[in-house]
């Protein structure tokens, strides 16, 4: 195995890393020095504050059939729900009342929410003095432009994998080129763009994960969410395992932090599904964002992308308090502002 120390030293000197370097970092057996380096870079470039984003899962209807996803259209056991626009706005108001400065609206690709409905929801939520992030899948450039005009600030769309053949096998009927096109359109339209990968997909290689990181660097993204793949029992990938996906996801986050030191990196909910301290460990390996669930009631259970999702029985108020205590327990603080990409460095310079 390649000695990772010289590669880490070069990364800390802000030298370019090649695909081979990145792959070598992803396969190191003793990752503690990698995690320590990512933590150091995180502190220097984004500080100790953690940005909170309130996640509202507003519909689990989806026209797509991604093989890994629990709410894929071919899962007849998914108990479908769709919040009304009024309920979405009320949930956002509740989140703003809990002190969140960003609301993330996430759903399957649900065509019931046409452009007019979405724009009205965005405009109403913007009146609450919060940043609005959308995570609603692939749309046309015109639709993205309309949401932006209505006030949307950020957009999350994971590329899932940069291995085009693997993507098109796991996401039948979808085109990798179109997904990439969406990300470039979003960037051009002035969104803060978040992307990311699933880690541990069947057939995925370390080389392709290294390609994912280089893809995020080249775009470049403002945020990258790295999530372990957790097999859902009612999907064609039910027999797969999540073994090893947690640590590999931590390594991906850590290398991401070295490659793009000032971006926002969430400690994903899926990490805590695989490990009871998953989000805190991620925060110590490069992450600086947490997206607590602000959805109310039964929808929290029904939005089941993977089994074992955390906090489904809790209320948004409980999650808000719980995450604050956890963050403070590791000596970090919750940020009271919008938490846009680069804010920390800008404040430091002033
Ligand atoms: N429909 C939108 C989209 O395609 O971006 C947003 C919703 S989608 C369910 C959000 C993310 O969930 C996906 O990008 C995928 O990475 C993640 N996801 C889906 N199935 C998963 C699984 N079995 N394990 C972990 N994450 C999963
Ligand atoms: Fe559409 Fe998962 S298949 S959100």
Coordinates of C-alpha atoms and ligand atoms in Angstrom, one line a residue:
X1 CA 0.0 0.0 0.0
X2 CA 1.2 3.5 -0.8
X3 CA 2.4 5.5 2.3
X4 CA -0.3 8.1 2.8
X5 CA 1.8 10.5 5.0
X6 CA 3.5 12.3 2.1
X7 CA 0.2 12.7 0.3
X8 CA -1.4 14.1 3.4
X9 CA 1.5 16.5 3.8
X10 CA 1.1 17.7 0.3
X11 CA -2.6 18.1 0.8
X12 CA -1.9 20.3 3.8
X13 CA 0.5 22.4 1.8
X14 CA -2.5 22.9 -0.6
X15 CA -0.8 21.1 -3.5
X16 CA -2.9 19.4 -6.2
X17 CA -3.8 15.8 -5.5
X18 CA -4.1 13.4 -8.4
X19 CA -6.7 10.7 -8.8
X20 CA -4.1 8.1 -7.7
X21 CA -3.3 10.2 -4.5
X22 CA -7.0 10.4 -3.7
X23 CA -7.5 6.7 -4.2
X24 CA -4.5 6.0 -1.9
X25 CA -6.1 8.2 0.8
X26 CA -9.4 6.4 0.5
X27 CA -7.8 3.0 1.0
X28 CA -5.6 3.8 4.0
X29 CA -6.0 1.2 6.8
X30 CA -5.3 3.6 9.7
X31 CA -7.3 6.7 8.9
X32 CA -6.7 8.7 12.1
X33 CA -4.1 11.0 10.6
X34 CA -6.4 11.7 7.6
X35 CA -9.3 12.5 9.9
X36 CA -7.0 14.7 12.1
X37 CA -5.8 16.6 9.0
X38 CA -9.4 17.1 7.8
X39 CA -10.4 18.4 11.2
X40 CA -7.5 20.9 11.2
X41 CA -8.4 22.2 7.7
X42 CA -12.1 22.4 8.7
X43 CA -11.2 24.5 11.8
X44 CA -9.0 26.8 9.7
X45 CA -11.4 27.3 6.8
X46 CA -14.9 27.1 8.2
X47 CA -14.3 27.5 12.0
X48 CA -15.9 25.7 14.9
X49 CA -19.5 26.8 14.2
X50 CA -21.9 24.2 12.8
X51 CA -24.6 25.3 10.4
X52 CA -28.0 23.8 11.0
X53 CA -30.5 23.3 8.1
X54 CA -34.1 22.3 8.8
X55 CA -35.1 19.4 6.6
X56 CA -38.7 19.3 5.5
X57 CA -39.6 16.0 3.7
X58 CA -42.8 17.2 2.0
X59 CA -43.7 14.3 -0.4
X60 CA -42.6 10.7 -0.9
X61 CA -44.2 10.3 -4.3
X62 CA -41.6 9.8 -7.0
X63 CA -41.7 9.2 -10.7
X64 CA -38.3 7.6 -10.6
X65 CA -37.3 4.1 -9.8
X66 CA -33.7 4.2 -8.4
X67 CA -32.8 0.7 -7.4
X68 CA -31.4 1.8 -4.0
X69 CA -34.2 4.0 -2.9
X70 CA -37.0 3.1 -0.5
X71 CA -39.5 5.6 -2.0
X72 CA -38.9 4.4 -5.7
X73 CA -42.1 4.3 -7.6
X74 CA -42.1 0.5 -7.8
X75 CA -42.2 0.0 -4.0
X76 CA -45.9 -0.8 -3.5
X77 CA -45.3 -0.9 0.3
X78 CA -44.2 2.7 0.5
X79 CA -47.1 4.5 2.3
X80 CA -47.4 7.6 0.1
X81 CA -48.1 11.1 1.4
X82 CA -47.9 14.6 0.2
X83 CA -48.1 17.7 2.4
X84 CA -50.3 20.5 1.3
X85 CA -48.6 23.8 0.4
X86 CA -50.1 25.3 3.5
X87 CA -48.7 22.5 5.7
X88 CA -45.3 22.9 4.1
X89 CA -45.3 26.7 4.9
X90 CA -46.6 26.0 8.4
X91 CA -43.8 23.5 9.0
X92 CA -41.2 26.1 7.7
X93 CA -42.7 28.7 10.1
X94 CA -42.3 26.2 12.9
X95 CA -38.7 25.6 11.9
X96 CA -38.0 29.4 11.7
X97 CA -39.5 29.7 15.2
X98 CA -37.0 27.1 16.4
X99 CA -34.2 29.3 15.3
X100 CA -33.3 27.7 12.0
X101 CA -31.9 30.1 9.3
X102 CA -32.3 27.6 6.4
X103 CA -35.1 25.4 5.4
X104 CA -34.5 22.5 3.0
X105 CA -37.5 21.3 1.0
X106 CA -36.9 17.7 0.0
X107 CA -39.2 15.2 -1.9
X108 CA -39.3 12.5 -4.5
X109 CA -39.8 13.8 -8.0
X110 CA -43.5 14.5 -7.5
X111 CA -45.1 16.1 -10.5
X112 CA -48.1 17.3 -8.5
X113 CA -45.9 20.2 -7.3
X114 CA -45.7 22.1 -10.5
X115 CA -43.7 25.3 -10.9
X116 CA -46.5 27.6 -9.8
X117 CA -47.2 25.7 -6.6
X118 CA -43.5 25.5 -5.8
X119 CA -42.8 29.2 -6.5
X120 CA -45.7 30.2 -4.3
X121 CA -44.4 28.0 -1.4
X122 CA -40.9 29.4 -1.9
X123 CA -42.1 33.0 -1.9
X124 CA -44.1 32.5 1.3
X125 CA -41.2 30.8 3.1
X126 CA -38.8 33.5 2.1
X127 CA -41.0 36.0 4.1
X128 CA -39.8 34.1 7.2
X129 CA -36.3 35.4 6.8
X130 CA -34.7 32.1 6.1
X131 CA -32.5 30.8 3.3
X132 CA -34.4 28.2 1.1
X133 CA -32.7 25.1 -0.2
X134 CA -34.5 22.8 -2.7
X135 CA -33.8 19.1 -3.1
X136 CA -36.5 18.0 -5.5
X137 CA -34.5 16.3 -8.3
X138 CA -34.0 16.9 -12.0
X139 CA -35.9 19.8 -13.6
X140 CA -35.6 21.9 -16.7
X141 CA -33.4 25.0 -16.7
X142 CA -36.5 27.1 -17.0
X143 CA -38.0 25.5 -13.9
X144 CA -34.8 26.1 -11.9
X145 CA -34.7 29.7 -13.1
X146 CA -38.3 30.2 -11.9
X147 CA -37.6 28.8 -8.4
X148 CA -34.5 31.1 -8.2
X149 CA -36.6 34.1 -9.2
X150 CA -39.1 33.1 -6.5
X151 CA -36.2 33.3 -4.0
X152 CA -34.6 29.8 -3.7
X153 CA -31.0 30.2 -2.6
X154 CA -29.5 26.7 -2.7
X155 CA -30.1 23.4 -4.5
X156 CA -29.0 19.9 -3.5
X157 CA -28.7 17.3 -6.2
X158 CA -26.4 14.4 -5.6
X159 CA -24.7 13.1 -8.6
X160 CA -24.8 9.8 -6.7
X161 CA -21.9 8.3 -8.6
X162 CA -19.7 9.7 -11.5
X163 CA -19.6 6.2 -12.9
X164 CA -22.0 6.8 -15.7
X165 CA -22.7 3.2 -16.5
X166 CA -23.3 2.4 -12.9
X167 CA -25.6 5.4 -12.4
X168 CA -27.7 4.4 -15.4
X169 CA -27.9 0.8 -14.2
X170 CA -29.0 1.8 -10.7
X171 CA -31.3 4.7 -11.9
X172 CA -33.2 3.1 -14.8
X173 CA -34.6 5.5 -17.3
X174 CA -32.4 8.3 -16.1
X175 CA -29.4 9.9 -17.9
X176 CA -26.2 10.7 -16.1
X177 CA -25.6 13.5 -18.6
X178 CA -28.9 15.1 -17.7
X179 CA -28.1 15.0 -14.0
X180 CA -24.7 16.7 -14.6
X181 CA -26.5 19.2 -16.9
X182 CA -28.8 20.1 -14.0
X183 CA -25.8 20.8 -11.7
X184 CA -24.2 23.1 -14.4
X185 CA -27.5 24.9 -15.0
X186 CA -28.0 25.5 -11.2
X187 CA -24.5 26.9 -11.0
X188 CA -25.0 29.2 -13.9
X189 CA -28.3 30.4 -12.4
X190 CA -26.6 31.6 -9.3
X191 CA -27.6 28.9 -6.8
X192 CA -25.3 27.7 -4.1
X193 CA -25.0 24.1 -5.4
X194 CA -24.7 21.1 -3.2
X195 CA -24.0 17.7 -4.7
X196 CA -22.7 14.4 -3.3
X197 CA -22.4 10.7 -3.6
X198 CA -23.7 7.5 -2.2
X199 CA -20.9 5.4 -0.8
X200 CA -20.9 1.6 -1.1
X201 CA -23.1 1.1 -4.1
X202 CA -22.7 -2.4 -5.6
X203 CA -20.1 -2.2 -8.3
X204 CA -18.7 1.1 -7.2
X205 CA -14.9 1.2 -7.0
X206 CA -12.5 3.4 -5.0
X207 CA -11.3 4.9 -8.3
X208 CA -14.8 6.0 -9.1
X209 CA -15.2 7.5 -5.6
X210 CA -12.0 9.4 -6.3
X211 CA -13.6 10.6 -9.6
X212 CA -16.6 11.8 -7.6
X213 CA -14.4 14.0 -5.5
X214 CA -12.6 15.4 -8.5
X215 CA -16.0 16.1 -10.1
X216 CA -17.1 18.1 -7.1
X217 CA -13.8 20.0 -7.1
X218 CA -14.1 20.8 -10.8
X219 CA -17.7 22.0 -10.7
X220 CA -16.9 23.4 -8.0
X221 CA -19.7 22.6 -5.5
X222 CA -20.5 24.8 -2.6
X223 CA -21.6 21.8 -0.5
X224 CA -21.0 18.1 -0.8
X225 CA -23.1 15.5 1.0
X226 CA -21.5 12.1 1.3
X227 CA -23.9 9.4 2.4
X228 CA -23.4 5.7 3.1
X229 CA -25.7 3.5 1.0
X230 CA -28.0 1.6 3.3
X231 CA -29.9 -1.3 1.6
X232 CA -33.7 -1.0 1.9
X233 CA -35.5 -4.3 2.2
X234 CA -38.2 -3.4 -0.4
X235 CA -35.8 -2.6 -3.2
X236 CA -33.9 -4.8 -5.7
X237 CA -30.7 -4.1 -3.6
X238 CA -32.2 -5.6 -0.4
X239 CA -29.5 -8.4 -0.3
X240 CA -26.6 -5.9 -0.3
X241 CA -24.8 -4.9 2.9
X242 CA -23.9 -1.6 4.5
X243 CA -20.7 -3.2 6.0
X244 CA -17.7 -0.8 5.7
X245 CA -19.8 2.0 4.2
X246 CA -19.6 4.1 7.4
X247 CA -15.8 4.3 7.6
X248 CA -15.5 4.8 3.8
X249 CA -17.9 7.7 4.0
X250 CA -15.9 9.3 6.8
X251 CA -12.8 9.0 4.6
X252 CA -14.7 10.5 1.6
X253 CA -15.7 13.5 3.8
X254 CA -12.2 13.9 5.1
X255 CA -10.6 13.9 1.6
X256 CA -13.4 16.2 0.4
X257 CA -12.4 18.7 3.1
X258 CA -8.8 18.6 2.0
X259 CA -9.7 19.1 -1.7
X260 CA -12.2 21.9 -1.1
X261 CA -11.3 23.4 2.3
X262 CA -14.0 26.1 2.6
X263 CA -17.1 24.3 1.4
X264 CA -20.0 23.1 3.5
X265 CA -20.0 19.4 4.3
X266 CA -23.0 17.9 6.1
X267 CA -22.7 15.2 8.7
X268 CA -25.5 13.1 7.1
X269 CA -28.4 11.5 8.9
X270 CA -27.5 8.2 7.3
X271 CA -24.2 8.3 9.1
X272 CA -26.1 8.2 12.4
X273 CA -28.2 5.3 11.2
X274 CA -25.1 3.2 10.9
X275 CA -23.4 4.5 14.1
X276 CA -24.9 6.0 17.3
X277 CA -22.4 8.8 17.2
X278 CA -22.3 9.0 13.4
X279 CA -22.9 12.7 13.0
X280 CA -20.5 13.7 15.8
X281 CA -17.8 11.5 14.3
X282 CA -18.4 13.1 10.9
X283 CA -18.2 16.6 12.4
X284 CA -14.7 15.6 13.7
X285 CA -13.7 14.3 10.2
X286 CA -14.3 17.5 8.2
X287 CA -18.1 18.1 8.4
X288 CA -19.6 21.4 9.5
X289 CA -23.3 21.2 8.7
X290 CA -26.2 19.1 10.2
X291 CA -29.6 18.8 8.7
X292 CA -32.0 17.9 11.5
X293 CA -35.5 16.7 10.6
X294 CA -38.1 19.4 10.9
X295 CA -40.9 17.4 9.3
X296 CA -43.9 16.9 11.6
X297 CA -45.9 13.8 12.4
X298 CA -46.2 10.6 10.5
X299 CA -44.4 11.9 7.4
X300 CA -41.1 11.4 9.3
X301 CA -41.7 7.7 9.3
X302 CA -43.1 7.5 5.8
X303 CA -40.2 9.2 4.1
X304 CA -38.2 6.0 4.4
X305 CA -35.3 6.1 1.9
X306 CA -33.5 3.4 3.9
X307 CA -34.3 1.4 7.0
X308 CA -33.4 2.5 10.6
X309 CA -33.7 6.2 9.9
X310 CA -33.1 8.1 13.2
X311 CA -35.5 10.3 15.2
X312 CA -38.7 9.2 13.3
X313 CA -40.6 9.2 16.7
X314 CA -39.4 12.7 17.8
X315 CA -40.9 16.1 17.3
X316 CA -38.9 18.9 15.5
X317 CA -38.5 20.7 18.8
X318 CA -36.8 17.6 20.4
X319 CA -34.4 17.2 17.4
X320 CA -33.5 20.9 17.6
X321 CA -32.6 20.7 21.3
X322 CA -30.9 17.3 21.0
X323 CA -28.6 18.3 18.1
X324 CA -27.6 21.5 19.9
X325 CA -26.5 19.6 23.0
X326 CA -24.6 17.0 20.9
X327 CA -22.8 19.7 19.0
X328 CA -21.8 21.6 22.2
X329 CA -20.7 18.3 23.8
X330 CA -17.8 18.2 21.3
X331 CA -16.8 21.8 21.9
X332 CA -18.5 23.2 18.8
X333 CA -21.3 25.9 18.6
X334 CA -24.4 26.3 16.5
X335 CA -24.2 29.2 14.1
X336 CA -27.0 31.7 14.2
X337 CA -26.7 33.0 10.6
X338 CA -27.6 31.7 7.2
X339 CA -24.3 29.9 6.8
X340 CA -23.5 30.5 3.2
X341 CA -20.4 29.1 1.6
X342 CA -17.3 31.2 2.4
X343 CA -19.0 33.2 5.2
X344 CA -16.5 32.2 7.8
X345 CA -13.5 33.4 5.8
X346 CA -15.2 36.6 4.8
X347 CA -16.0 37.4 8.5
X348 CA -12.4 36.5 9.4
X349 CA -11.0 39.0 6.9
X350 CA -13.3 41.8 8.1
Ligands
LIG1 N1 -35.5 13.4 -5.4 C1 -34.5 14.2 -5.0 C2 -33.2 13.8 -5.7 O1 -33.2 12.9 -6.5 O2 -32.2 14.5 -5.5 C3 -34.3 14.3 -3.5 C4 -34.7 13.1 -2.7 S1 -33.5 11.7 -2.8 C5 -34.4 10.5 -1.9 C6 -32.3 12.2 -1.7 C7 -31.1 11.3 -1.6 O3 -31.4 10.1 -0.8 C8 -30.5 10.8 -2.9 O4 -29.8 11.7 -3.5 C9 -29.7 9.5 -2.4 O5 -28.4 9.8 -2.4 C10 -30.3 9.3 -1.0 N2 -30.7 7.9 -0.8 C11 -31.6 7.2 -1.5 N3 -31.7 5.9 -1.2 C12 -30.7 5.7 -0.2 C13 -30.3 4.6 0.5 N4 -30.8 3.4 0.4 N5 -29.3 4.8 1.4 C14 -28.8 6.0 1.6 N6 -29.1 7.1 1.0 C15 -30.1 7.0 0.0
LIG2 FE1 -37.1 9.2 -6.4 FE2 -35.7 8.0 -4.6 S1 -36.4 7.1 -6.5 S2 -36.5 10.0 -4.5

